[in-house]
Coordinates of N, CA and C in Angstrom, one line a residue:
L1 N 0.8 -1.2 0.0 CA 0.0 0.0 0.0 C 0.9 1.2 0.0
P2 N 0.6 2.2 -0.9 CA 1.3 3.4 -0.9 C 1.1 4.3 0.4
A3 N 2.1 5.0 0.8 CA 1.9 5.8 2.0 C 1.0 7.0 1.7
A4 N 0.3 7.4 2.7 CA -0.6 8.6 2.5 C 0.2 9.8 2.2
V5 N -0.2 10.6 1.2 CA 0.5 11.8 0.8 C -0.4 12.9 1.1
L6 N 0.1 14.0 1.8 CA -0.6 15.1 2.1 C -1.1 15.8 0.8
L7 N -2.3 16.5 0.9 CA -2.8 17.1 -0.3 C -1.9 18.2 -0.8
K8 N -1.2 18.9 0.1 CA -0.3 20.0 -0.3 C 0.8 19.5 -1.1
D9 N 1.3 18.3 -0.8 CA 2.4 17.7 -1.5 C 2.1 16.9 -2.8
T10 N 0.8 16.9 -3.1 CA 0.3 16.1 -4.2 C 0.5 16.9 -5.5
K11 N 0.9 16.2 -6.5 CA 1.1 16.9 -7.8 C -0.3 17.2 -8.4
L12 N -0.3 18.2 -9.3 CA -1.6 18.6 -9.9 C -2.2 17.4 -10.7
M13 N -1.4 16.6 -11.4 CA -2.0 15.5 -12.1 C -2.6 14.4 -11.3
D14 N -2.3 14.4 -10.0 CA -2.8 13.4 -9.1 C -3.9 13.9 -8.2
V15 N -4.3 15.1 -8.4 CA -5.4 15.7 -7.6 C -6.7 15.3 -8.2
K16 N -7.6 14.8 -7.3 CA -9.0 14.5 -7.8 C -9.8 15.8 -8.1
L17 N -10.8 15.7 -8.9 CA -11.5 16.9 -9.3 C -12.2 17.6 -8.1
G18 N -12.7 16.8 -7.1 CA -13.3 17.3 -5.9 C -12.4 18.0 -5.0
Q19 N -11.1 17.7 -5.1 CA -10.1 18.2 -4.2 C -9.4 19.4 -4.8
L20 N -9.7 19.8 -6.1 CA -9.0 20.8 -6.8 C -9.1 22.2 -6.1
G21 N -10.3 22.5 -5.6 CA -10.4 23.8 -4.9 C -9.6 24.0 -3.7
S22 N -9.6 22.9 -2.8 CA -8.7 23.0 -1.6 C -7.3 22.9 -1.9
W23 N -6.9 22.2 -3.0 CA -5.5 22.1 -3.5 C -5.0 23.5 -3.9
L24 N -5.9 24.2 -4.7 CA -5.5 25.5 -5.2 C -5.4 26.5 -4.0
A25 N -6.2 26.3 -3.0 CA -6.2 27.2 -1.8 C -4.9 27.1 -1.0
M26 N -4.2 25.9 -1.2 CA -3.0 25.7 -0.4 C -1.8 26.2 -1.2
R27 N -1.9 26.6 -2.5 CA -0.8 27.1 -3.3 C -0.4 28.5 -2.8
D28 N 0.8 28.9 -3.1 CA 1.4 30.2 -2.7 C 1.3 31.1 -3.9
F29 N 0.3 32.1 -3.9 CA 0.2 33.0 -5.0 C 0.8 34.4 -4.8
T30 N 1.7 34.5 -3.8 CA 2.4 35.7 -3.6 C 3.4 35.9 -4.7
P31 N 3.9 37.1 -4.9 CA 4.9 37.3 -6.0 C 6.2 36.4 -5.8
G32 N 6.6 36.2 -4.5 CA 7.7 35.3 -4.2 C 7.4 33.8 -4.6
G33 N 6.2 33.4 -4.3 CA 5.8 32.0 -4.6 C 5.7 31.8 -6.1
I34 N 5.2 32.8 -6.8 CA 5.1 32.6 -8.3 C 6.5 32.6 -8.9
L35 N 7.4 33.5 -8.4 CA 8.7 33.6 -8.9 C 9.5 32.2 -8.6
G36 N 9.2 31.7 -7.4 CA 9.8 30.4 -7.0 C 9.3 29.3 -8.0
A37 N 8.0 29.3 -8.3 CA 7.5 28.3 -9.2 C 8.1 28.4 -10.6
I38 N 8.3 29.6 -11.1 CA 9.0 29.8 -12.4 C 10.4 29.4 -12.3
R39 N 11.1 29.7 -11.2 CA 12.5 29.2 -11.1 C 12.6 27.7 -11.0
R40 N 11.7 27.1 -10.3 CA 11.7 25.6 -10.3 C 11.4 25.0 -11.7
G41 N 10.5 25.6 -12.4 CA 10.2 25.1 -13.7 C 11.4 25.3 -14.7
H42 N 12.1 26.4 -14.6 CA 13.3 26.6 -15.4 C 14.4 25.6 -15.0
E43 N 14.6 25.4 -13.8 CA 15.6 24.5 -13.4 C 15.3 23.0 -13.8
R44 N 14.0 22.7 -13.8 CA 13.6 21.3 -14.3 C 13.8 21.2 -15.8
Y45 N 13.5 22.3 -16.5 CA 13.7 22.2 -18.0 C 15.2 22.2 -18.3
Y46 N 16.0 23.0 -17.6 CA 17.4 23.1 -17.8 C 18.1 21.8 -17.5
N47 N 17.7 21.1 -16.4 CA 18.3 19.9 -16.1 C 17.9 18.7 -17.0
K48 N 16.7 18.8 -17.5 CA 16.2 17.7 -18.4 C 16.7 17.8 -19.8
Y49 N 16.8 19.0 -20.3 CA 17.1 19.2 -21.8 C 18.5 19.8 -22.0
I50 N 19.0 20.6 -21.2 CA 20.2 21.4 -21.5 C 21.4 20.8 -20.8
N51 N 21.3 20.6 -19.5 CA 22.4 20.2 -18.6 C 22.4 18.6 -18.5
V52 N 22.7 18.0 -19.6 CA 22.7 16.5 -19.6 C 24.1 16.0 -19.9
R53 N 24.4 14.8 -19.5 CA 25.7 14.2 -19.7 C 25.8 13.8 -21.2
K54 N 24.8 13.1 -21.7 CA 24.8 12.6 -23.0 C 23.8 13.5 -23.8
G55 N 24.2 14.6 -24.3 CA 23.2 15.5 -24.8 C 22.7 15.2 -26.2
G56 N 21.5 15.7 -26.5 CA 20.9 15.6 -27.8 C 20.5 16.9 -28.3
L57 N 19.6 16.9 -29.3 CA 19.2 18.1 -29.9 C 17.8 18.6 -29.3
G58 N 17.3 17.8 -28.3 CA 15.9 18.1 -27.8 C 15.8 19.5 -27.3
G59 N 16.6 19.9 -26.4 CA 16.5 21.3 -25.8 C 16.7 22.4 -26.7
L60 N 17.8 22.2 -27.5 CA 18.1 23.2 -28.5 C 17.0 23.4 -29.6
S61 N 16.5 22.3 -30.0 CA 15.4 22.4 -31.0 C 14.2 23.0 -30.4
M62 N 13.9 22.8 -29.1 CA 12.7 23.5 -28.5 C 12.9 25.0 -28.5
V63 N 14.1 25.4 -28.1 CA 14.4 26.8 -28.1 C 14.3 27.4 -29.5
L64 N 14.8 26.7 -30.5 CA 14.8 27.2 -31.8 C 13.4 27.3 -32.3
A65 N 12.5 26.3 -32.0 CA 11.1 26.3 -32.4 C 10.4 27.5 -31.8
G66 N 10.7 27.7 -30.5 CA 10.1 28.8 -29.8 C 10.5 30.2 -30.5
Y67 N 11.7 30.3 -30.8 CA 12.1 31.5 -31.5 C 11.5 31.7 -32.9
I68 N 11.3 30.6 -33.6 CA 10.6 30.7 -34.9 C 9.2 31.1 -34.8
I69 N 8.5 30.5 -33.8 CA 7.1 30.9 -33.6 C 7.0 32.3 -33.1
L70 N 7.8 32.8 -32.2 CA 7.8 34.2 -31.8 C 8.0 35.2 -32.9
S71 N 9.0 34.9 -33.7 CA 9.4 35.8 -34.8 C 8.2 35.8 -35.9
Y72 N 7.6 34.7 -36.1 CA 6.4 34.7 -37.0 C 5.3 35.5 -36.4
M73 N 5.0 35.4 -35.1 CA 4.0 36.2 -34.5 C 4.3 37.7 -34.6
W74 N 5.5 38.0 -34.4 CA 5.9 39.5 -34.5 C 5.7 40.0 -35.9
S75 N 6.0 39.2 -36.9 CA 5.9 39.7 -38.3 C 4.6 39.3 -39.0
Y76 N 3.6 38.8 -38.3 CA 2.4 38.3 -38.9 C 1.6 39.4 -39.6
S77 N 1.5 40.6 -39.0 CA 0.8 41.7 -39.6 C 1.4 42.1 -41.0
H78 N 2.7 42.1 -41.0 CA 3.4 42.4 -42.3 C 3.1 41.3 -43.3
I79 N 3.2 40.1 -42.9 CA 3.0 38.9 -43.8 C 1.6 38.9 -44.3
K80 N 0.6 39.2 -43.4 CA -0.8 39.2 -43.7 C -1.1 40.3 -44.8
H81 N -0.4 41.5 -44.6 CA -0.6 42.6 -45.5 C 0.0 42.2 -46.9
D82 N 1.1 41.6 -47.0 CA 1.7 41.2 -48.3 C 0.9 40.1 -48.9
R83 N 0.2 39.3 -48.2 CA -0.6 38.2 -48.8 C -1.7 38.7 -49.6
R84 N -2.3 39.8 -49.2 CA -3.5 40.3 -49.9 C -3.2 41.2 -51.2
R85 N -1.9 41.4 -51.4 CA -1.6 42.2 -52.6 C -1.8 41.4 -53.9
K86 N -2.1 42.1 -55.0 CA -2.2 41.4 -56.3 C -1.0 41.8 -57.1
Y87 N -0.4 40.9 -57.7 CA 0.8 41.2 -58.5 C 0.4 41.0 -60.0
H88 N 0.0 42.1 -60.7 CA -0.3 41.9 -62.1 C 0.0 43.2 -62.8

């Protein structure tokens, strides 16, 4: 039998739908808590994809794909304007 885990220590994917409200009430939504969550997420990403002993192209390709998507979003209005022109 698995040991009983406190609701505060439960991961989001393991929380039942009826417990979601009380689980959210236990989260730290102060600026320091949000900054800590962002920092933990960055460290998890960095250790999983960037700082590995036997590296691959996974992390680098994700960063490159993110850059491509952002640059497309930034230039979308210009691309949309050029698309409607008639060349004749």
